[in-house]
């Protein structure tokens, strides 16, 4: 880690952590853990006072911390969703739940013009973490649908072959889900002048109002039915707490293991390495 290198050369460092377990594993010299969604280390957009407070809290550790420490930021991010409850202004068709792929493709077809406009106006896109190009989004749909319908976590489905997938299985599933979510989110927030929804409102829309959310939940059930409990770590990364029914998204820990040990034992497997379950 670059922070350890800088520290060894006499330069003090501090970081902002979104995933506490990862920070515990890497033992950062100083870290401020913030209870915000992934991708928003400073909280919601357009709130400079709050963002400055987060930065000052992280920088304050340079004066106060004399040994490796993870300090909790004491405030939740402001909702940032404006007055009332945010709702998507694009009317998506009611999905045919008996035909998952057709329903998702119908949503993608409707959202594509809005996504392209957002990409043109912003000059960038966050779609591509899995290795696909934006124009290969149909392959992401094929991939996610195949996994949701039980193709397994060991090989790329035939219907999803073609893109230069950047990550090995099983973790590639998580990144494919992130790419399709990014496509949806960029499309529905594309109207110029509109305020972005809060992360909770966006999660609620994805999981309660779209077929994509149903597909992600179906993948979660495939993980629940799988004998290898290490997949639960990936489910926890895909489905935010509060949106998985019946139990915590990360699942129950194996007997005798704490969360940190479980994540460590899962990393090699999820990265596609041949590691035996602990």
PDB file of C-alpha atoms in Angstrom:
ATOM      1  CA  UNK A   1       0.000   0.000   0.000  1.00  0.00           C
ATOM      2  CA  UNK A   2       1.317   3.465  -0.893  1.00  0.00           C
ATOM      3  CA  UNK A   3       0.418   4.823   2.549  1.00  0.00           C
ATOM      4  CA  UNK A   4       2.801   2.350   4.216  1.00  0.00           C
ATOM      5  CA  UNK A   5       5.553   3.298   1.764  1.00  0.00           C
ATOM      6  CA  UNK A   6       5.066   7.003   2.471  1.00  0.00           C
ATOM      7  CA  UNK A   7       5.047   6.406   6.210  1.00  0.00           C
ATOM      8  CA  UNK A   8       8.318   4.485   6.050  1.00  0.00           C
ATOM      9  CA  UNK A   9       9.845   7.502   4.305  1.00  0.00           C
ATOM     10  CA  UNK A  10       8.728   9.950   6.966  1.00  0.00           C
ATOM     11  CA  UNK A  11       5.538  11.265   5.336  1.00  0.00           C
ATOM     12  CA  UNK A  12       2.455  10.870   7.578  1.00  0.00           C
ATOM     13  CA  UNK A  13      -0.725   9.685   5.865  1.00  0.00           C
ATOM     14  CA  UNK A  14      -4.424   9.499   6.592  1.00  0.00           C
ATOM     15  CA  UNK A  15      -7.233   7.900   4.592  1.00  0.00           C
ATOM     16  CA  UNK A  16     -11.014   7.817   4.364  1.00  0.00           C
ATOM     17  CA  UNK A  17     -12.456   4.303   4.561  1.00  0.00           C
ATOM     18  CA  UNK A  18     -15.788   3.171   3.116  1.00  0.00           C
ATOM     19  CA  UNK A  19     -15.321  -0.545   3.891  1.00  0.00           C
ATOM     20  CA  UNK A  20     -14.094  -0.995   7.437  1.00  0.00           C
ATOM     21  CA  UNK A  21     -13.192  -4.673   6.988  1.00  0.00           C
ATOM     22  CA  UNK A  22     -10.791  -3.883   4.111  1.00  0.00           C
ATOM     23  CA  UNK A  23      -9.124  -1.145   6.158  1.00  0.00           C
ATOM     24  CA  UNK A  24      -8.681  -3.525   9.076  1.00  0.00           C
ATOM     25  CA  UNK A  25      -7.010  -6.044   6.787  1.00  0.00           C
ATOM     26  CA  UNK A  26      -4.584  -3.527   5.240  1.00  0.00           C
ATOM     27  CA  UNK A  27      -3.857  -1.814   8.591  1.00  0.00           C
ATOM     28  CA  UNK A  28      -3.719   1.747   7.343  1.00  0.00           C
ATOM     29  CA  UNK A  29      -1.613   4.060   9.555  1.00  0.00           C
ATOM     30  CA  UNK A  30      -4.626   6.307  10.112  1.00  0.00           C
ATOM     31  CA  UNK A  31      -8.126   5.942   8.731  1.00  0.00           C
ATOM     32  CA  UNK A  32     -11.456   7.665   9.170  1.00  0.00           C
ATOM     33  CA  UNK A  33     -14.300   5.219   8.598  1.00  0.00           C
ATOM     34  CA  UNK A  34     -17.398   6.911   7.169  1.00  0.00           C
ATOM     35  CA  UNK A  35     -20.880   5.289   7.100  1.00  0.00           C
ATOM     36  CA  UNK A  36     -21.590   6.391   3.533  1.00  0.00           C
ATOM     37  CA  UNK A  37     -22.454   4.405   0.358  1.00  0.00           C
ATOM     38  CA  UNK A  38     -19.663   3.156  -1.885  1.00  0.00           C
ATOM     39  CA  UNK A  39     -18.465   5.870  -4.242  1.00  0.00           C
ATOM     40  CA  UNK A  40     -19.372   8.736  -1.890  1.00  0.00           C
ATOM     41  CA  UNK A  41     -16.487   9.052   0.603  1.00  0.00           C
ATOM     42  CA  UNK A  42     -17.435  12.668   1.378  1.00  0.00           C
ATOM     43  CA  UNK A  43     -21.195  12.170   1.624  1.00  0.00           C
ATOM     44  CA  UNK A  44     -23.764  13.533  -0.793  1.00  0.00           C
ATOM     45  CA  UNK A  45     -23.043  15.922  -3.635  1.00  0.00           C
ATOM     46  CA  UNK A  46     -23.467  19.699  -3.370  1.00  0.00           C
ATOM     47  CA  UNK A  47     -22.913  19.925   0.396  1.00  0.00           C
ATOM     48  CA  UNK A  48     -19.480  21.574   0.733  1.00  0.00           C
ATOM     49  CA  UNK A  49     -19.803  22.290   4.465  1.00  0.00           C
ATOM     50  CA  UNK A  50     -20.407  18.647   5.258  1.00  0.00           C
ATOM     51  CA  UNK A  51     -17.664  17.510   2.886  1.00  0.00           C
ATOM     52  CA  UNK A  52     -15.164  19.898   4.486  1.00  0.00           C
ATOM     53  CA  UNK A  53     -16.012  18.493   7.902  1.00  0.00           C
ATOM     54  CA  UNK A  54     -15.262  14.964   6.667  1.00  0.00           C
ATOM     55  CA  UNK A  55     -11.905  16.098   5.249  1.00  0.00           C
ATOM     56  CA  UNK A  56     -10.995  17.985   8.415  1.00  0.00           C
ATOM     57  CA  UNK A  57     -11.862  14.963  10.540  1.00  0.00           C
ATOM     58  CA  UNK A  58      -9.556  12.788   8.433  1.00  0.00           C
ATOM     59  CA  UNK A  59      -6.743  15.349   8.492  1.00  0.00           C
ATOM     60  CA  UNK A  60      -7.140  15.799  12.256  1.00  0.00           C
ATOM     61  CA  UNK A  61      -5.847  12.251  12.686  1.00  0.00           C
ATOM     62  CA  UNK A  62      -2.434  13.477  11.542  1.00  0.00           C
ATOM     63  CA  UNK A  63      -2.201  15.462  14.782  1.00  0.00           C
ATOM     64  CA  UNK A  64      -3.888  13.035  17.180  1.00  0.00           C
ATOM     65  CA  UNK A  65      -3.086   9.463  16.078  1.00  0.00           C
ATOM     66  CA  UNK A  66       0.285   8.055  17.158  1.00  0.00           C
ATOM     67  CA  UNK A  67      -0.348   4.421  16.152  1.00  0.00           C
ATOM     68  CA  UNK A  68      -2.507   2.631  13.554  1.00  0.00           C
ATOM     69  CA  UNK A  69      -6.096   3.619  14.205  1.00  0.00           C
ATOM     70  CA  UNK A  70      -9.521   3.515  12.575  1.00  0.00           C
ATOM     71  CA  UNK A  71     -11.730   6.305  13.886  1.00  0.00           C
ATOM     72  CA  UNK A  72     -15.468   6.346  13.242  1.00  0.00           C
ATOM     73  CA  UNK A  73     -16.962   9.459  11.700  1.00  0.00           C
ATOM     74  CA  UNK A  74     -19.857  10.343  14.034  1.00  0.00           C
ATOM     75  CA  UNK A  75     -22.404  11.621  11.483  1.00  0.00           C
ATOM     76  CA  UNK A  76     -24.488  10.052   8.755  1.00  0.00           C
ATOM     77  CA  UNK A  77     -24.505  11.818   5.402  1.00  0.00           C
ATOM     78  CA  UNK A  78     -27.408  14.237   4.829  1.00  0.00           C
ATOM     79  CA  UNK A  79     -30.187  12.684   2.807  1.00  0.00           C
ATOM     80  CA  UNK A  80     -29.549  15.030  -0.122  1.00  0.00           C
ATOM     81  CA  UNK A  81     -32.684  13.901  -1.948  1.00  0.00           C
ATOM     82  CA  UNK A  82     -34.580  17.168  -1.876  1.00  0.00           C
ATOM     83  CA  UNK A  83     -38.104  17.642  -0.546  1.00  0.00           C
ATOM     84  CA  UNK A  84     -40.342  14.604  -0.419  1.00  0.00           C
ATOM     85  CA  UNK A  85     -39.474  11.181  -1.795  1.00  0.00           C
ATOM     86  CA  UNK A  86     -37.513  10.990  -5.031  1.00  0.00           C
ATOM     87  CA  UNK A  87     -39.017   8.985  -7.859  1.00  0.00           C
ATOM     88  CA  UNK A  88     -37.740   8.277 -11.335  1.00  0.00           C
ATOM     89  CA  UNK A  89     -39.417  10.499 -13.943  1.00  0.00           C
ATOM     90  CA  UNK A  90     -38.964   7.875 -16.682  1.00  0.00           C
ATOM     91  CA  UNK A  91     -41.884   5.454 -16.724  1.00  0.00           C
ATOM     92  CA  UNK A  92     -40.509   1.946 -17.124  1.00  0.00           C
ATOM     93  CA  UNK A  93     -42.777  -0.802 -18.429  1.00  0.00           C
ATOM     94  CA  UNK A  94     -44.144  -3.348 -16.015  1.00  0.00           C
ATOM     95  CA  UNK A  95     -41.788  -6.354 -16.252  1.00  0.00           C
ATOM     96  CA  UNK A  96     -42.857  -9.766 -17.416  1.00  0.00           C
ATOM     97  CA  UNK A  97     -41.567 -11.698 -14.432  1.00  0.00           C
ATOM     98  CA  UNK A  98     -41.786 -14.946 -16.391  1.00  0.00           C
ATOM     99  CA  UNK A  99     -39.235 -13.651 -18.867  1.00  0.00           C
ATOM    100  CA  UNK A 100     -36.458 -11.982 -16.911  1.00  0.00           C
ATOM    101  CA  UNK A 101     -34.205 -11.229 -19.855  1.00  0.00           C
ATOM    102  CA  UNK A 102     -36.923  -9.697 -22.005  1.00  0.00           C
ATOM    103  CA  UNK A 103     -37.987  -7.486 -19.090  1.00  0.00           C
ATOM    104  CA  UNK A 104     -34.470  -6.196 -18.407  1.00  0.00           C
ATOM    105  CA  UNK A 105     -33.803  -5.631 -22.105  1.00  0.00           C
ATOM    106  CA  UNK A 106     -37.023  -3.633 -22.280  1.00  0.00           C
ATOM    107  CA  UNK A 107     -35.774  -1.414 -19.475  1.00  0.00           C
ATOM    108  CA  UNK A 108     -32.338  -1.038 -21.064  1.00  0.00           C
ATOM    109  CA  UNK A 109     -33.854  -0.114 -24.435  1.00  0.00           C
ATOM    110  CA  UNK A 110     -35.952   2.582 -22.788  1.00  0.00           C
ATOM    111  CA  UNK A 111     -33.037   3.955 -20.767  1.00  0.00           C
ATOM    112  CA  UNK A 112     -30.416   3.893 -23.552  1.00  0.00           C
ATOM    113  CA  UNK A 113     -31.251   7.330 -25.082  1.00  0.00           C
ATOM    114  CA  UNK A 114     -31.079   8.910 -21.625  1.00  0.00           C
ATOM    115  CA  UNK A 115     -27.809   7.135 -20.855  1.00  0.00           C
ATOM    116  CA  UNK A 116     -26.277   8.285 -24.158  1.00  0.00           C
ATOM    117  CA  UNK A 117     -27.367  11.861 -23.465  1.00  0.00           C
ATOM    118  CA  UNK A 118     -25.833  11.730 -19.982  1.00  0.00           C
ATOM    119  CA  UNK A 119     -22.610  10.320 -21.403  1.00  0.00           C
ATOM    120  CA  UNK A 120     -22.477  13.015 -24.083  1.00  0.00           C
ATOM    121  CA  UNK A 121     -23.170  15.851 -21.686  1.00  0.00           C
ATOM    122  CA  UNK A 122     -20.814  14.672 -18.950  1.00  0.00           C
ATOM    123  CA  UNK A 123     -18.103  13.482 -21.305  1.00  0.00           C
ATOM    124  CA  UNK A 124     -17.568  10.296 -19.323  1.00  0.00           C
ATOM    125  CA  UNK A 125     -19.240   7.202 -17.899  1.00  0.00           C
ATOM    126  CA  UNK A 126     -18.616   4.911 -14.957  1.00  0.00           C
ATOM    127  CA  UNK A 127     -19.754   1.861 -16.946  1.00  0.00           C
ATOM    128  CA  UNK A 128     -16.787  -0.423 -17.625  1.00  0.00           C
ATOM    129  CA  UNK A 129     -15.449  -1.640 -14.273  1.00  0.00           C
ATOM    130  CA  UNK A 130     -16.119  -5.231 -15.372  1.00  0.00           C
ATOM    131  CA  UNK A 131     -14.151  -4.741 -18.585  1.00  0.00           C
ATOM    132  CA  UNK A 132     -17.054  -4.185 -20.973  1.00  0.00           C
ATOM    133  CA  UNK A 133     -17.375  -1.225 -23.298  1.00  0.00           C
ATOM    134  CA  UNK A 134     -20.562   0.837 -22.971  1.00  0.00           C
ATOM    135  CA  UNK A 135     -21.770  -0.501 -26.317  1.00  0.00           C
ATOM    136  CA  UNK A 136     -21.510  -4.053 -24.933  1.00  0.00           C
ATOM    137  CA  UNK A 137     -24.167  -3.503 -22.271  1.00  0.00           C
ATOM    138  CA  UNK A 138     -26.305  -6.223 -23.862  1.00  0.00           C
ATOM    139  CA  UNK A 139     -23.605  -8.743 -22.900  1.00  0.00           C
ATOM    140  CA  UNK A 140     -23.809  -7.547 -19.293  1.00  0.00           C
ATOM    141  CA  UNK A 141     -27.549  -8.218 -19.389  1.00  0.00           C
ATOM    142  CA  UNK A 142     -26.932 -11.722 -20.753  1.00  0.00           C
ATOM    143  CA  UNK A 143     -24.348 -12.371 -18.044  1.00  0.00           C
ATOM    144  CA  UNK A 144     -26.509 -11.201 -15.142  1.00  0.00           C
ATOM    145  CA  UNK A 145     -29.612 -13.000 -16.365  1.00  0.00           C
ATOM    146  CA  UNK A 146     -27.706 -16.277 -16.832  1.00  0.00           C
ATOM    147  CA  UNK A 147     -26.299 -16.079 -13.290  1.00  0.00           C
ATOM    148  CA  UNK A 148     -29.712 -15.158 -11.866  1.00  0.00           C
ATOM    149  CA  UNK A 149     -31.256 -18.159 -13.616  1.00  0.00           C
ATOM    150  CA  UNK A 150     -28.701 -20.618 -12.236  1.00  0.00           C
ATOM    151  CA  UNK A 151     -25.744 -20.902 -14.643  1.00  0.00           C
ATOM    152  CA  UNK A 152     -23.375 -21.011 -11.658  1.00  0.00           C
ATOM    153  CA  UNK A 153     -20.339 -19.032 -10.576  1.00  0.00           C
ATOM    154  CA  UNK A 154     -17.527 -20.997 -12.198  1.00  0.00           C
ATOM    155  CA  UNK A 155     -17.564 -20.053 -15.892  1.00  0.00           C
ATOM    156  CA  UNK A 156     -18.701 -17.279 -18.213  1.00  0.00           C
ATOM    157  CA  UNK A 157     -22.100 -18.135 -19.709  1.00  0.00           C
ATOM    158  CA  UNK A 158     -21.948 -18.780 -23.447  1.00  0.00           C
ATOM    159  CA  UNK A 159     -24.445 -15.971 -24.018  1.00  0.00           C
ATOM    160  CA  UNK A 160     -22.044 -13.500 -22.341  1.00  0.00           C
ATOM    161  CA  UNK A 161     -18.873 -14.426 -24.218  1.00  0.00           C
ATOM    162  CA  UNK A 162     -17.157 -11.705 -26.246  1.00  0.00           C
ATOM    163  CA  UNK A 163     -16.239  -8.784 -23.989  1.00  0.00           C
ATOM    164  CA  UNK A 164     -12.763  -8.505 -22.536  1.00  0.00           C
ATOM    165  CA  UNK A 165     -13.945  -9.276 -19.018  1.00  0.00           C
ATOM    166  CA  UNK A 166     -11.375  -7.742 -16.672  1.00  0.00           C
ATOM    167  CA  UNK A 167     -11.926  -9.843 -13.544  1.00  0.00           C
ATOM    168  CA  UNK A 168     -12.086 -13.578 -12.836  1.00  0.00           C
ATOM    169  CA  UNK A 169     -15.100 -15.377 -11.503  1.00  0.00           C
ATOM    170  CA  UNK A 170     -16.804 -15.403  -9.091  1.00  0.00           C
ATOM    171  CA  UNK A 171     -16.111 -11.714  -8.299  1.00  0.00           C
ATOM    172  CA  UNK A 172     -16.774 -10.755 -11.911  1.00  0.00           C
ATOM    173  CA  UNK A 173     -20.478 -11.202 -11.122  1.00  0.00           C
ATOM    174  CA  UNK A 174     -20.317  -8.321  -8.649  1.00  0.00           C
ATOM    175  CA  UNK A 175     -18.589  -6.017 -11.148  1.00  0.00           C
ATOM    176  CA  UNK A 176     -21.066  -6.874 -13.916  1.00  0.00           C
ATOM    177  CA  UNK A 177     -23.905  -5.970 -11.549  1.00  0.00           C
ATOM    178  CA  UNK A 178     -22.136  -2.680 -10.736  1.00  0.00           C
ATOM    179  CA  UNK A 179     -21.842  -1.839 -14.447  1.00  0.00           C
ATOM    180  CA  UNK A 180     -25.527  -2.392 -15.143  1.00  0.00           C
ATOM    181  CA  UNK A 181     -26.474  -0.415 -12.045  1.00  0.00           C
ATOM    182  CA  UNK A 182     -24.230   2.420 -13.218  1.00  0.00           C
ATOM    183  CA  UNK A 183     -25.985   2.355 -16.607  1.00  0.00           C
ATOM    184  CA  UNK A 184     -29.399   2.675 -14.938  1.00  0.00           C
ATOM    185  CA  UNK A 185     -28.286   5.355 -12.493  1.00  0.00           C
ATOM    186  CA  UNK A 186     -26.590   7.546 -15.088  1.00  0.00           C
ATOM    187  CA  UNK A 187     -29.643   7.301 -17.342  1.00  0.00           C
ATOM    188  CA  UNK A 188     -32.249   8.280 -14.750  1.00  0.00           C
ATOM    189  CA  UNK A 189     -30.204  11.201 -13.392  1.00  0.00           C
ATOM    190  CA  UNK A 190     -29.421  12.581 -16.852  1.00  0.00           C
ATOM    191  CA  UNK A 191     -31.896  15.448 -16.940  1.00  0.00           C
ATOM    192  CA  UNK A 192     -29.955  18.684 -16.664  1.00  0.00           C
ATOM    193  CA  UNK A 193     -30.782  20.759 -13.624  1.00  0.00           C
ATOM    194  CA  UNK A 194     -32.305  17.943 -11.572  1.00  0.00           C
ATOM    195  CA  UNK A 195     -30.880  17.147  -8.159  1.00  0.00           C
ATOM    196  CA  UNK A 196     -29.508  13.632  -7.709  1.00  0.00           C
ATOM    197  CA  UNK A 197     -31.529  11.312  -5.468  1.00  0.00           C
ATOM    198  CA  UNK A 198     -30.161  10.134  -2.154  1.00  0.00           C
ATOM    199  CA  UNK A 199     -28.367   6.813  -2.232  1.00  0.00           C
ATOM    200  CA  UNK A 200     -31.209   5.242  -0.229  1.00  0.00           C
ATOM    201  CA  UNK A 201     -33.786   6.493  -2.738  1.00  0.00           C
ATOM    202  CA  UNK A 202     -31.711   5.100  -5.602  1.00  0.00           C
ATOM    203  CA  UNK A 203     -31.397   1.730  -3.845  1.00  0.00           C
ATOM    204  CA  UNK A 204     -35.155   1.727  -3.218  1.00  0.00           C
ATOM    205  CA  UNK A 205     -35.859   2.426  -6.883  1.00  0.00           C
ATOM    206  CA  UNK A 206     -33.465  -0.238  -8.127  1.00  0.00           C
ATOM    207  CA  UNK A 207     -34.641  -2.983  -5.775  1.00  0.00           C
ATOM    208  CA  UNK A 208     -38.347  -2.159  -5.569  1.00  0.00           C
ATOM    209  CA  UNK A 209     -39.187  -0.772  -9.016  1.00  0.00           C
ATOM    210  CA  UNK A 210     -36.925  -2.365 -11.623  1.00  0.00           C
ATOM    211  CA  UNK A 211     -36.389  -5.808 -13.082  1.00  0.00           C
ATOM    212  CA  UNK A 212     -32.665  -5.283 -12.571  1.00  0.00           C
ATOM    213  CA  UNK A 213     -33.302  -5.254  -8.833  1.00  0.00           C
ATOM    214  CA  UNK A 214     -35.229  -8.509  -9.118  1.00  0.00           C
ATOM    215  CA  UNK A 215     -32.337 -10.055 -11.048  1.00  0.00           C
ATOM    216  CA  UNK A 216     -29.829  -8.983  -8.390  1.00  0.00           C
ATOM    217  CA  UNK A 217     -32.062 -10.474  -5.706  1.00  0.00           C
ATOM    218  CA  UNK A 218     -32.289 -13.681  -7.742  1.00  0.00           C
ATOM    219  CA  UNK A 219     -28.482 -13.823  -7.797  1.00  0.00           C
ATOM    220  CA  UNK A 220     -28.601 -13.348  -4.022  1.00  0.00           C
ATOM    221  CA  UNK A 221     -30.860 -16.400  -3.767  1.00  0.00           C
ATOM    222  CA  UNK A 222     -28.513 -18.404  -6.004  1.00  0.00           C
ATOM    223  CA  UNK A 223     -25.741 -17.526  -3.544  1.00  0.00           C
ATOM    224  CA  UNK A 224     -27.934 -18.529  -0.585  1.00  0.00           C
ATOM    225  CA  UNK A 225     -28.532 -21.935  -2.203  1.00  0.00           C
ATOM    226  CA  UNK A 226     -24.836 -22.475  -2.959  1.00  0.00           C
ATOM    227  CA  UNK A 227     -22.854 -24.713  -0.631  1.00  0.00           C
ATOM    228  CA  UNK A 228     -19.832 -22.406  -0.660  1.00  0.00           C
ATOM    229  CA  UNK A 229     -20.527 -19.784   1.994  1.00  0.00           C
ATOM    230  CA  UNK A 230     -17.661 -17.592   0.785  1.00  0.00           C
ATOM    231  CA  UNK A 231     -20.025 -16.266  -1.881  1.00  0.00           C
ATOM    232  CA  UNK A 232     -21.894 -14.464   0.918  1.00  0.00           C
ATOM    233  CA  UNK A 233     -19.132 -11.852   0.949  1.00  0.00           C
ATOM    234  CA  UNK A 234     -19.959 -11.035  -2.684  1.00  0.00           C
ATOM    235  CA  UNK A 235     -23.683 -10.853  -1.907  1.00  0.00           C
ATOM    236  CA  UNK A 236     -22.928  -8.346   0.824  1.00  0.00           C
ATOM    237  CA  UNK A 237     -21.128  -6.165  -1.716  1.00  0.00           C
ATOM    238  CA  UNK A 238     -24.025  -6.305  -4.205  1.00  0.00           C
ATOM    239  CA  UNK A 239     -27.063  -5.875  -1.960  1.00  0.00           C
ATOM    240  CA  UNK A 240     -27.039  -3.053   0.624  1.00  0.00           C
ATOM    241  CA  UNK A 241     -28.103  -3.849   4.153  1.00  0.00           C
ATOM    242  CA  UNK A 242     -31.814  -3.354   4.607  1.00  0.00           C
ATOM    243  CA  UNK A 243     -32.701  -4.573   1.115  1.00  0.00           C
ATOM    244  CA  UNK A 244     -32.131  -8.312   1.569  1.00  0.00           C
ATOM    245  CA  UNK A 245     -35.163 -10.007   3.040  1.00  0.00           C
ATOM    246  CA  UNK A 246     -34.991 -12.182   6.124  1.00  0.00           C
ATOM    247  CA  UNK A 247     -31.394 -11.727   7.260  1.00  0.00           C
ATOM    248  CA  UNK A 248     -28.331  -9.551   6.844  1.00  0.00           C
ATOM    249  CA  UNK A 249     -27.050  -9.341   3.289  1.00  0.00           C
ATOM    250  CA  UNK A 250     -23.652 -10.715   4.319  1.00  0.00           C
ATOM    251  CA  UNK A 251     -25.315 -13.857   5.719  1.00  0.00           C
ATOM    252  CA  UNK A 252     -24.527 -15.769   8.861  1.00  0.00           C
ATOM    253  CA  UNK A 253     -20.883 -16.327   9.718  1.00  0.00           C
ATOM    254  CA  UNK A 254     -19.485 -19.876   9.791  1.00  0.00           C
ATOM    255  CA  UNK A 255     -19.141 -21.238  13.342  1.00  0.00           C
ATOM    256  CA  UNK A 256     -16.029 -19.980  15.107  1.00  0.00           C
ATOM    257  CA  UNK A 257     -15.231 -17.202  12.586  1.00  0.00           C
ATOM    258  CA  UNK A 258     -15.509 -13.452  12.969  1.00  0.00           C
ATOM    259  CA  UNK A 259     -16.360 -11.185  10.042  1.00  0.00           C
ATOM    260  CA  UNK A 260     -12.742 -10.136   9.396  1.00  0.00           C
ATOM    261  CA  UNK A 261     -11.463 -13.717   9.306  1.00  0.00           C
ATOM    262  CA  UNK A 262     -14.313 -14.732   7.021  1.00  0.00           C
ATOM    263  CA  UNK A 263     -13.543 -11.949   4.534  1.00  0.00           C
ATOM    264  CA  UNK A 264      -9.863 -12.905   4.527  1.00  0.00           C
ATOM    265  CA  UNK A 265     -10.733 -16.531   3.830  1.00  0.00           C
ATOM    266  CA  UNK A 266     -13.052 -15.505   0.987  1.00  0.00           C
ATOM    267  CA  UNK A 267     -10.769 -13.115  -0.915  1.00  0.00           C
ATOM    268  CA  UNK A 268      -8.661 -15.642  -2.805  1.00  0.00           C
ATOM    269  CA  UNK A 269     -11.694 -17.683  -3.841  1.00  0.00           C
ATOM    270  CA  UNK A 270     -13.671 -14.664  -5.037  1.00  0.00           C
ATOM    271  CA  UNK A 271     -10.633 -13.470  -7.006  1.00  0.00           C
ATOM    272  CA  UNK A 272     -10.590 -16.768  -8.900  1.00  0.00           C
ATOM    273  CA  UNK A 273      -7.705 -18.365  -7.051  1.00  0.00           C
ATOM    274  CA  UNK A 274      -7.819 -21.986  -5.982  1.00  0.00           C
ATOM    275  CA  UNK A 275      -8.069 -21.650  -2.206  1.00  0.00           C
ATOM    276  CA  UNK A 276      -9.727 -24.124   0.087  1.00  0.00           C
ATOM    277  CA  UNK A 277     -12.572 -22.934   2.273  1.00  0.00           C
ATOM    278  CA  UNK A 278     -11.696 -22.359   5.876  1.00  0.00           C
TER     279      UNK A 278
END
